[in-house]
Tab-separated table of C-alpha atoms and ligand atoms in Angstrom:
chain	number	residue	atom	x	y	z
D	1	UNK	CA	155.960	94.482	-15.171
D	2	UNK	CA	157.186	90.891	-15.057
D	3	UNK	CA	160.291	92.084	-16.921
D	4	UNK	CA	161.254	94.421	-14.055
D	5	UNK	CA	164.306	92.882	-12.454
D	6	UNK	CA	166.273	93.478	-9.267
D	7	UNK	CA	169.438	95.461	-9.853
D	8	UNK	CA	170.857	95.694	-6.385
D	9	UNK	CA	170.376	94.659	-2.772
D	10	UNK	CA	171.916	96.723	0.045
D	11	UNK	CA	172.046	96.019	3.786
D	12	UNK	CA	172.318	98.649	6.511
D	13	UNK	CA	172.325	98.758	10.284
D	14	UNK	CA	170.821	101.326	12.598
D	15	UNK	CA	170.809	101.717	16.401
D	16	UNK	CA	168.203	102.983	18.840
D	17	UNK	CA	164.708	101.483	18.623
D	18	UNK	CA	163.443	100.558	15.183
D	19	UNK	CA	162.900	96.863	14.446
D	20	UNK	CA	165.169	95.897	17.349
D	21	UNK	CA	162.593	97.339	19.713
D	22	UNK	CA	164.587	96.108	22.710
D	23	UNK	CA	167.343	98.572	21.756
D	24	UNK	CA	165.930	101.340	23.940
D	25	UNK	CA	167.492	103.918	26.248
D	26	UNK	CA	167.750	103.284	29.985
D	27	UNK	CA	164.549	103.683	31.976
D	28	UNK	CA	162.253	102.159	29.334
D	29	UNK	CA	159.658	99.724	30.728
D	30	UNK	CA	160.957	97.043	28.329
D	31	UNK	CA	164.271	97.025	30.180
D	32	UNK	CA	162.857	96.946	33.713
D	33	UNK	CA	163.083	93.749	35.743
D	34	UNK	CA	161.519	91.129	33.478
D	35	UNK	CA	161.891	87.370	33.959
D	36	UNK	CA	164.141	85.775	31.332
D	37	UNK	CA	166.102	82.539	30.923
D	38	UNK	CA	169.052	84.540	32.365
D	39	UNK	CA	167.214	85.562	35.551
D	40	UNK	CA	168.699	82.622	37.430
D	41	UNK	CA	171.939	84.638	37.452
D	42	UNK	CA	171.408	87.505	39.916
D	43	UNK	CA	173.891	89.670	38.002
D	44	UNK	CA	171.692	89.485	34.857
D	45	UNK	CA	168.301	89.708	36.593
D	46	UNK	CA	167.545	93.383	36.925
D	47	UNK	CA	167.646	94.452	33.248
D	48	UNK	CA	167.670	92.578	29.965
D	49	UNK	CA	170.280	94.888	28.500
D	50	UNK	CA	172.677	93.524	31.160
D	51	UNK	CA	172.866	90.200	29.299
D	52	UNK	CA	172.894	91.795	25.864
D	53	UNK	CA	169.286	91.761	24.665
D	54	UNK	CA	169.988	94.786	22.489
D	55	UNK	CA	173.319	93.716	20.996
D	56	UNK	CA	172.029	92.985	17.509
D	57	UNK	CA	170.352	96.255	16.545
D	58	UNK	CA	168.200	96.801	13.493
D	59	UNK	CA	168.898	95.459	10.000
D	60	UNK	CA	167.538	97.412	7.004
D	61	UNK	CA	167.457	95.728	3.586
D	62	UNK	CA	166.826	97.712	0.399
D	63	UNK	CA	166.163	96.140	-2.993
D	64	UNK	CA	166.375	98.367	-6.041
D	65	UNK	CA	164.640	97.377	-9.296
D	66	UNK	CA	165.635	98.054	-12.896
D	67	UNK	CA	162.917	100.744	-13.160
D	68	UNK	CA	164.398	102.592	-10.144
D	69	UNK	CA	161.742	101.492	-7.636
D	70	UNK	CA	163.164	100.717	-4.179
D	71	UNK	CA	161.579	98.298	-1.725
D	72	UNK	CA	162.828	97.925	1.810
D	73	UNK	CA	162.192	96.162	5.118
D	74	UNK	CA	163.552	96.120	8.648
D	75	UNK	CA	164.121	93.439	11.271
D	76	UNK	CA	166.354	92.528	14.203
D	77	UNK	CA	169.718	91.435	12.812
D	78	UNK	CA	172.211	94.296	12.763
D	79	UNK	CA	175.715	93.764	11.462
D	80	UNK	CA	175.558	89.959	11.292
D	81	UNK	CA	172.453	90.208	9.138
D	82	UNK	CA	174.099	92.825	6.929
D	83	UNK	CA	177.048	90.487	6.344
D	84	UNK	CA	174.755	87.588	5.419
D	85	UNK	CA	172.874	89.723	2.892
D	86	UNK	CA	175.892	91.307	1.252
D	87	UNK	CA	178.284	88.361	1.293
D	88	UNK	CA	175.928	85.443	0.732
D	89	UNK	CA	172.295	86.182	-0.155
D	90	UNK	CA	172.882	88.920	-2.756
D	91	UNK	CA	173.671	86.306	-5.443
D	92	UNK	CA	170.140	84.856	-5.169
D	93	UNK	CA	168.440	88.253	-5.419
D	94	UNK	CA	170.195	90.405	-7.992
D	95	UNK	CA	169.164	89.734	-11.595
D	96	UNK	CA	165.898	87.983	-10.634
D	97	UNK	CA	162.493	89.314	-11.716
D	98	UNK	CA	160.644	91.206	-8.963
D	99	UNK	CA	157.968	88.489	-9.084
D	100	UNK	CA	160.362	85.645	-8.246
D	101	UNK	CA	159.841	85.875	-4.477
D	102	UNK	CA	159.138	82.183	-3.874
D	103	UNK	CA	162.243	81.069	-5.778
D	104	UNK	CA	164.469	83.607	-4.014
D	105	UNK	CA	163.151	82.424	-0.613
D	106	UNK	CA	163.833	78.804	-1.480
D	107	UNK	CA	167.377	79.546	-2.656
D	108	UNK	CA	168.193	81.719	0.394
D	109	UNK	CA	166.874	79.109	2.829
D	110	UNK	CA	168.483	76.076	1.217
D	111	UNK	CA	171.825	77.802	0.667
D	112	UNK	CA	172.033	78.760	4.359
D	113	UNK	CA	170.764	75.467	5.799
D	114	UNK	CA	174.276	74.447	6.808
D	115	UNK	CA	174.559	77.386	9.208
D	116	UNK	CA	171.035	78.763	9.385
D	117	UNK	CA	167.463	77.461	9.843
D	118	UNK	CA	166.665	79.760	12.770
D	119	UNK	CA	167.895	82.802	14.697
D	120	UNK	CA	169.630	85.667	12.986
D	121	UNK	CA	169.864	83.852	9.637
D	122	UNK	CA	166.114	83.407	9.369
D	123	UNK	CA	165.585	86.993	10.619
D	124	UNK	CA	167.798	88.104	7.728
D	125	UNK	CA	165.967	85.958	5.181
D	126	UNK	CA	162.709	87.367	6.562
D	127	UNK	CA	163.961	90.904	6.037
D	128	UNK	CA	164.967	90.271	2.423
D	129	UNK	CA	161.621	88.568	1.803
D	130	UNK	CA	159.667	91.509	3.248
D	131	UNK	CA	161.721	93.961	1.189
D	132	UNK	CA	160.803	91.943	-1.932
D	133	UNK	CA	157.075	92.077	-1.084
D	134	UNK	CA	157.434	95.828	-0.504
D	135	UNK	CA	159.136	96.165	-3.881
D	136	UNK	CA	156.506	94.099	-5.686
D	137	UNK	CA	153.731	96.173	-4.118
D	138	UNK	CA	155.434	99.392	-5.128
D	139	UNK	CA	156.086	98.215	-8.699
D	140	UNK	CA	152.422	97.158	-8.992
D	141	UNK	CA	151.249	100.244	-7.063
D	142	UNK	CA	149.268	98.043	-4.705
D	143	UNK	CA	149.364	97.535	-0.930
D	144	UNK	CA	150.806	94.194	0.155
D	145	UNK	CA	147.436	93.197	1.647
D	146	UNK	CA	146.001	93.301	-1.872
D	147	UNK	CA	148.778	91.032	-3.140
D	148	UNK	CA	147.748	88.619	-0.362
D	149	UNK	CA	144.138	88.445	-1.476
D	150	UNK	CA	142.697	91.543	0.134
D	151	UNK	CA	141.186	92.387	3.528
D	152	UNK	CA	138.606	90.066	5.081
D	153	UNK	CA	137.419	92.769	7.519
D	154	UNK	CA	137.225	96.559	7.632
D	155	UNK	CA	139.523	97.124	10.568
D	156	UNK	CA	142.083	95.582	12.867
D	157	UNK	CA	141.533	95.347	16.615
D	158	UNK	CA	144.511	95.345	18.956
D	159	UNK	CA	145.597	94.258	22.372
D	160	UNK	CA	148.523	96.150	23.877
D	161	UNK	CA	151.751	94.762	25.290
D	162	UNK	CA	153.364	96.862	27.981
D	163	UNK	CA	153.785	97.653	31.626
D	164	UNK	CA	150.454	99.495	31.983
D	165	UNK	CA	147.399	97.479	30.933
D	166	UNK	CA	145.313	99.893	33.028
D	167	UNK	CA	146.310	102.734	30.678
D	168	UNK	CA	145.941	100.487	27.636
D	169	UNK	CA	142.315	99.965	28.614
D	170	UNK	CA	141.756	103.720	28.733
D	171	UNK	CA	143.371	103.950	25.277
D	172	UNK	CA	140.750	101.588	23.818
D	173	UNK	CA	142.705	98.329	23.492
D	174	UNK	CA	140.869	95.017	23.953
D	175	UNK	CA	143.451	93.662	26.400
D	176	UNK	CA	146.811	94.175	28.021
D	177	UNK	CA	149.737	91.772	28.099
D	178	UNK	CA	152.249	92.414	30.875
D	179	UNK	CA	155.806	91.245	31.228
D	180	UNK	CA	156.262	88.788	34.084
D	181	UNK	CA	158.790	90.227	36.521
D	182	UNK	CA	159.978	87.250	38.574
D	183	UNK	CA	161.229	83.825	37.527
D	184	UNK	CA	161.655	80.496	39.339
D	185	UNK	CA	164.999	81.502	40.892
D	186	UNK	CA	163.133	84.076	42.991
D	187	UNK	CA	161.141	81.318	44.640
D	188	UNK	CA	157.810	81.550	46.456
D	189	UNK	CA	158.254	85.240	47.199
D	190	UNK	CA	158.629	85.996	43.474
D	191	UNK	CA	155.594	83.867	42.605
D	192	UNK	CA	153.530	85.738	45.197
D	193	UNK	CA	154.649	89.063	43.730
D	194	UNK	CA	153.754	87.969	40.198
D	195	UNK	CA	150.266	87.039	41.370
D	196	UNK	CA	149.881	90.167	43.491
D	197	UNK	CA	150.722	92.328	40.469
D	198	UNK	CA	148.141	90.523	38.366
D	199	UNK	CA	145.561	90.952	41.148
D	200	UNK	CA	146.333	94.680	41.331
D	201	UNK	CA	145.935	95.072	37.572
D	202	UNK	CA	142.714	93.061	37.582
D	203	UNK	CA	141.199	95.381	40.139
D	204	UNK	CA	142.367	98.387	38.081
D	205	UNK	CA	140.848	97.178	34.776
D	206	UNK	CA	137.688	95.386	35.932
D	207	UNK	CA	136.446	91.939	34.969
D	208	UNK	CA	136.005	92.116	31.213
D	209	UNK	CA	139.331	93.425	29.992
D	210	UNK	CA	141.789	90.735	28.838
D	211	UNK	CA	144.936	90.369	30.946
D	212	UNK	CA	147.824	88.184	29.858
D	213	UNK	CA	151.294	87.365	31.177
D	214	UNK	CA	154.293	87.280	28.804
D	215	UNK	CA	156.893	85.005	30.403
D	216	UNK	CA	159.578	85.422	27.713
D	217	UNK	CA	160.907	81.800	27.890
D	218	UNK	CA	161.749	82.190	31.597
D	219	UNK	CA	159.861	79.442	33.461
D	220	UNK	CA	159.954	75.712	34.013
D	221	UNK	CA	156.934	73.450	33.719
D	222	UNK	CA	156.238	73.255	37.443
D	223	UNK	CA	156.450	77.019	37.960
D	224	UNK	CA	154.406	77.784	34.841
D	225	UNK	CA	151.685	75.360	35.950
D	226	UNK	CA	151.551	76.866	39.441
D	227	UNK	CA	151.492	80.396	38.029
D	228	UNK	CA	148.627	79.475	35.709
D	229	UNK	CA	146.562	77.952	38.535
D	230	UNK	CA	147.300	80.876	40.860
D	231	UNK	CA	146.346	83.315	38.096
D	232	UNK	CA	143.005	81.690	37.351
D	233	UNK	CA	141.106	83.601	40.042
D	234	UNK	CA	142.337	86.868	38.496
D	235	UNK	CA	141.084	85.881	35.062
D	236	UNK	CA	144.390	85.480	33.201
D	237	UNK	CA	143.437	85.016	29.552
D	238	UNK	CA	146.676	83.467	28.413
D	239	UNK	CA	150.121	82.509	29.589
D	240	UNK	CA	152.664	83.315	26.869
D	241	UNK	CA	156.035	81.820	26.021
D	242	UNK	CA	156.267	80.230	29.445
D	243	UNK	CA	159.045	77.779	28.520
D	244	UNK	CA	162.170	77.771	26.349
D	245	UNK	CA	161.160	77.478	22.666
D	246	UNK	CA	162.786	74.044	22.201
D	247	UNK	CA	160.779	72.459	25.017
D	248	UNK	CA	157.895	71.233	22.835
D	249	UNK	CA	157.238	68.420	25.339
D	250	UNK	CA	156.947	70.902	28.201
D	251	UNK	CA	154.498	73.060	26.229
D	252	UNK	CA	152.373	70.024	25.383
D	253	UNK	CA	152.221	69.096	29.087
D	254	UNK	CA	151.536	72.712	30.136
D	255	UNK	CA	148.647	72.944	27.712
D	256	UNK	CA	147.151	69.799	29.260
D	257	UNK	CA	147.700	71.068	32.812
D	258	UNK	CA	146.547	74.719	32.802
D	259	UNK	CA	143.055	75.544	34.129
D	260	UNK	CA	140.309	74.918	31.590
D	261	UNK	CA	139.718	77.989	29.442
D	262	UNK	CA	143.152	79.536	29.975
D	263	UNK	CA	145.139	79.717	26.725
D	264	UNK	CA	148.752	78.660	26.273
D	265	UNK	CA	150.360	80.742	23.529
D	266	UNK	CA	153.821	80.754	22.027
D	267	UNK	CA	155.886	80.958	18.852
D	268	UNK	CA	157.532	84.369	18.694
D	269	UNK	CA	160.963	82.694	18.773
D	270	UNK	CA	159.891	79.829	16.493
D	271	UNK	CA	160.577	79.835	12.767
D	272	UNK	CA	159.513	78.232	9.487
D	273	UNK	CA	156.684	75.861	8.637
D	274	UNK	CA	158.638	72.990	10.221
D	275	UNK	CA	159.029	74.654	13.624
D	276	UNK	CA	155.354	75.594	13.715
D	277	UNK	CA	154.365	72.144	12.479
D	278	UNK	CA	156.007	70.716	15.600
D	279	UNK	CA	154.136	73.169	17.851
D	280	UNK	CA	150.853	72.206	16.225
D	281	UNK	CA	151.282	68.465	15.840
D	282	UNK	CA	152.464	68.183	19.432
D	283	UNK	CA	149.456	70.253	20.632
D	284	UNK	CA	151.742	72.742	22.349
D	285	UNK	CA	149.547	75.822	22.272
D	286	UNK	CA	146.257	77.484	21.400
D	287	UNK	CA	147.416	80.561	19.464
D	288	UNK	CA	150.647	80.647	17.476
D	289	UNK	CA	152.547	83.939	17.481
D	290	UNK	CA	155.075	84.054	14.635
D	291	UNK	CA	156.983	87.300	14.262
D	292	UNK	CA	156.816	88.182	10.550
D	293	UNK	CA	160.355	89.573	10.675
D	294	UNK	CA	161.763	86.471	12.382
D	295	UNK	CA	159.765	83.422	11.218
D	296	UNK	CA	160.851	83.488	7.564
D	297	UNK	CA	158.967	86.556	6.317
D	298	UNK	CA	155.618	86.797	4.589
D	299	UNK	CA	156.342	84.005	2.109
D	300	UNK	CA	156.802	81.585	5.008
D	301	UNK	CA	154.014	83.051	7.133
D	302	UNK	CA	151.492	82.262	4.384
D	303	UNK	CA	152.457	78.586	4.721
D	304	UNK	CA	152.523	78.639	8.530
D	305	UNK	CA	149.085	80.258	8.584
D	306	UNK	CA	147.587	77.700	6.180
D	307	UNK	CA	148.959	74.924	8.366
D	308	UNK	CA	147.478	76.610	11.437
D	309	UNK	CA	144.109	76.931	9.725
D	310	UNK	CA	144.057	73.200	9.040
D	311	UNK	CA	144.855	72.585	12.722
D	312	UNK	CA	142.140	75.007	13.909
D	313	UNK	CA	144.744	77.293	15.458
D	314	UNK	CA	144.681	81.075	15.470
D	315	UNK	CA	147.675	83.056	14.214
D	316	UNK	CA	148.283	86.304	16.084
D	317	UNK	CA	151.712	87.503	15.005
D	318	UNK	CA	154.157	88.860	17.523
D	319	UNK	CA	154.880	92.587	17.085
D	320	UNK	CA	156.176	93.216	13.563
D	321	UNK	CA	154.196	96.414	12.928
D	322	UNK	CA	153.111	96.925	9.289
D	323	UNK	CA	154.454	93.530	8.282
D	324	UNK	CA	151.913	91.963	10.595
D	325	UNK	CA	149.067	94.431	9.910
D	326	UNK	CA	149.074	93.720	6.143
D	327	UNK	CA	148.850	90.005	6.855
D	328	UNK	CA	146.362	89.951	9.740
D	329	UNK	CA	143.792	92.008	7.808
D	330	UNK	CA	143.726	89.287	5.100
D	331	UNK	CA	143.250	86.208	7.288
D	332	UNK	CA	140.155	84.788	8.970
D	333	UNK	CA	142.279	82.870	11.468
D	334	UNK	CA	144.006	86.087	12.640
D	335	UNK	CA	141.107	87.832	14.376
D	336	UNK	CA	143.117	90.475	16.256
D	337	UNK	CA	146.663	91.872	16.411
D	338	UNK	CA	149.328	92.836	18.919
D	339	UNK	CA	150.507	96.374	19.498
D	340	UNK	CA	153.750	96.822	21.448
D	341	UNK	CA	153.678	99.979	23.549
D	342	UNK	CA	157.007	101.618	22.797
D	343	UNK	CA	156.543	104.801	24.834
D	344	UNK	CA	159.076	104.492	27.696
D	345	UNK	CA	156.316	104.530	30.344
D	346	UNK	CA	153.740	102.724	28.161
D	347	UNK	CA	151.483	105.718	28.687
D	348	UNK	CA	150.860	106.746	25.069
D	349	UNK	CA	150.657	105.176	21.634
D	350	UNK	CA	153.784	105.693	19.551
D	351	UNK	CA	154.642	103.763	16.356
D	352	UNK	CA	156.028	100.315	17.150
D	353	UNK	CA	159.249	100.798	15.168
D	354	UNK	CA	159.683	104.395	16.296
D	355	UNK	CA	161.670	106.390	15.165
D	356	UNK	CA	162.809	104.431	12.096
D	357	UNK	CA	159.758	104.551	9.844
D	358	UNK	CA	157.704	107.430	8.503
D	359	UNK	CA	153.974	106.956	7.892
D	360	UNK	CA	153.880	103.937	10.250
D	361	UNK	CA	150.181	103.620	11.134
D	362	UNK	CA	149.116	103.288	14.774
D	363	UNK	CA	145.849	102.138	16.323
D	364	UNK	CA	143.382	104.798	17.374
D	365	UNK	CA	141.084	103.746	20.186
D	366	UNK	CA	142.581	100.243	19.829
D	367	UNK	CA	141.624	99.984	16.173
D	368	UNK	CA	143.045	100.594	12.709
D	369	UNK	CA	140.944	100.803	9.565
D	370	UNK	CA	141.974	98.706	6.567
D	371	UNK	CA	142.150	101.950	4.583
D	372	UNK	CA	145.088	103.089	6.787
D	373	UNK	CA	147.041	100.371	4.939
D	374	UNK	CA	146.052	101.484	1.451
D	375	UNK	CA	149.454	102.577	0.169
D	376	UNK	CA	151.789	100.757	-2.223
D	377	UNK	CA	153.946	98.064	-0.644
D	378	UNK	CA	153.896	98.181	3.149
D	379	UNK	CA	153.197	101.918	2.933
D	380	UNK	CA	156.118	103.120	5.042
D	381	UNK	CA	159.290	105.120	4.380
D	382	UNK	CA	162.657	105.168	6.119
D	383	UNK	CA	163.108	108.185	8.345
D	384	UNK	CA	166.050	110.121	6.819
D	385	UNK	CA	166.929	111.374	10.303
D	386	UNK	CA	167.955	107.858	11.376
D	387	UNK	CA	171.587	107.299	10.558
D	388	UNK	CA	172.096	104.137	8.491
D	389	UNK	CA	175.508	102.452	8.258
D	390	UNK	CA	176.462	100.032	5.479
D	391	UNK	CA	179.169	97.904	7.125
D	392	UNK	CA	179.722	95.545	4.138
D	393	UNK	CA	179.348	95.760	0.370
D	394	UNK	CA	179.603	93.131	-2.345
H	401	LIG	C1	157.424	92.205	26.901
H	401	LIG	C2	158.157	90.985	26.436
H	401	LIG	O1	159.093	90.606	27.383
H	401	LIG	C3	158.877	91.189	25.106
H	401	LIG	O2	159.763	92.264	25.205
H	401	LIG	C4	157.906	91.402	23.956
H	401	LIG	C5	157.112	90.182	23.706
H	401	LIG	O3	157.499	89.071	23.997
H	401	LIG	C6	155.792	90.312	23.079
H	401	LIG	O4	155.451	91.401	22.637
H	401	LIG	O5	155.105	89.314	22.997
H	402	LIG	MG1	155.869	87.556	23.843
């Protein structure tokens, strides 16, 4: 097995849903009015597609081994990611043994430091890394969660992210995280509307169901603090990604200033052990939320999670579908998982990376048994009906 080597890496792009889950058709809840760092410009306030949230599209990376086994993974990265894989990263992958994941990660990261570290470069490295874990699992005929040490519980429990926490409750989820609609540029009236919406949802779901607000980097410290205090009477469980990801100082202050018991969570746009180290050492948040496809992949998430454990922080990955499920089931400090509701009206459970993957497991009644993950690698296949393009070769 250790003699199986990697013959070829190939990078493709695909449009319409998939790992770039913001790449949805018009009318989807995820493209309704949602507060963003661009909301201060009225012309970019009403939809996120207006400022280009979906420009990247999905990146698919395949790695083919000398025995013919193919591993693959998907992330947000599109054509830029495909270029990075084909024109730069391929040299660190092809010819290596399928077990050399740590060394490949180190070479990819260090060779791209001069233009990388975060953003689309680290998304791309994450995608290659996940494809390598998928390949190793398939070569060994074991699920990735077994390669990580095996499940620590029998099932995953999920909260749902979407526009309809009231329906998520009926579907068996433990909580509902809503997008915040209005940002600071919409003033007192917007703040009132944000709180009124939370109040309305609280009366729809009752007292015990978790409700959270996802602020997608859109607020400033003063607004976030006022929102948190206003939201306390409606039992807001956490305020998420309230500030721009580089404002570690603001997060540290926010965490000190929110009502006692309310959680401050962030990290979906943070990357690598060093970024998360800052969040933790500066006491920026309660739960860190790395996206497995954006933070550096599984190889990096293992390190981030160990660091979090030593800081008594929970790790609840952002989105990331199977890449997150295989990890969360193996970690004591990841007690539950996120499920992004990708049905346009958030009124039914559809696979998170719909329609790109086949066999992508979904929660039933808000839960997923560990046995649903018992297939080699990450246990998913590419849907042949999704048209892949290979814009570059090497
Ligand atoms: C709903 C949020 O604005 C975003 O699209 C997803 C997200 O941040 C999350 O799932 O967390
Ligand atoms: Mg979020």
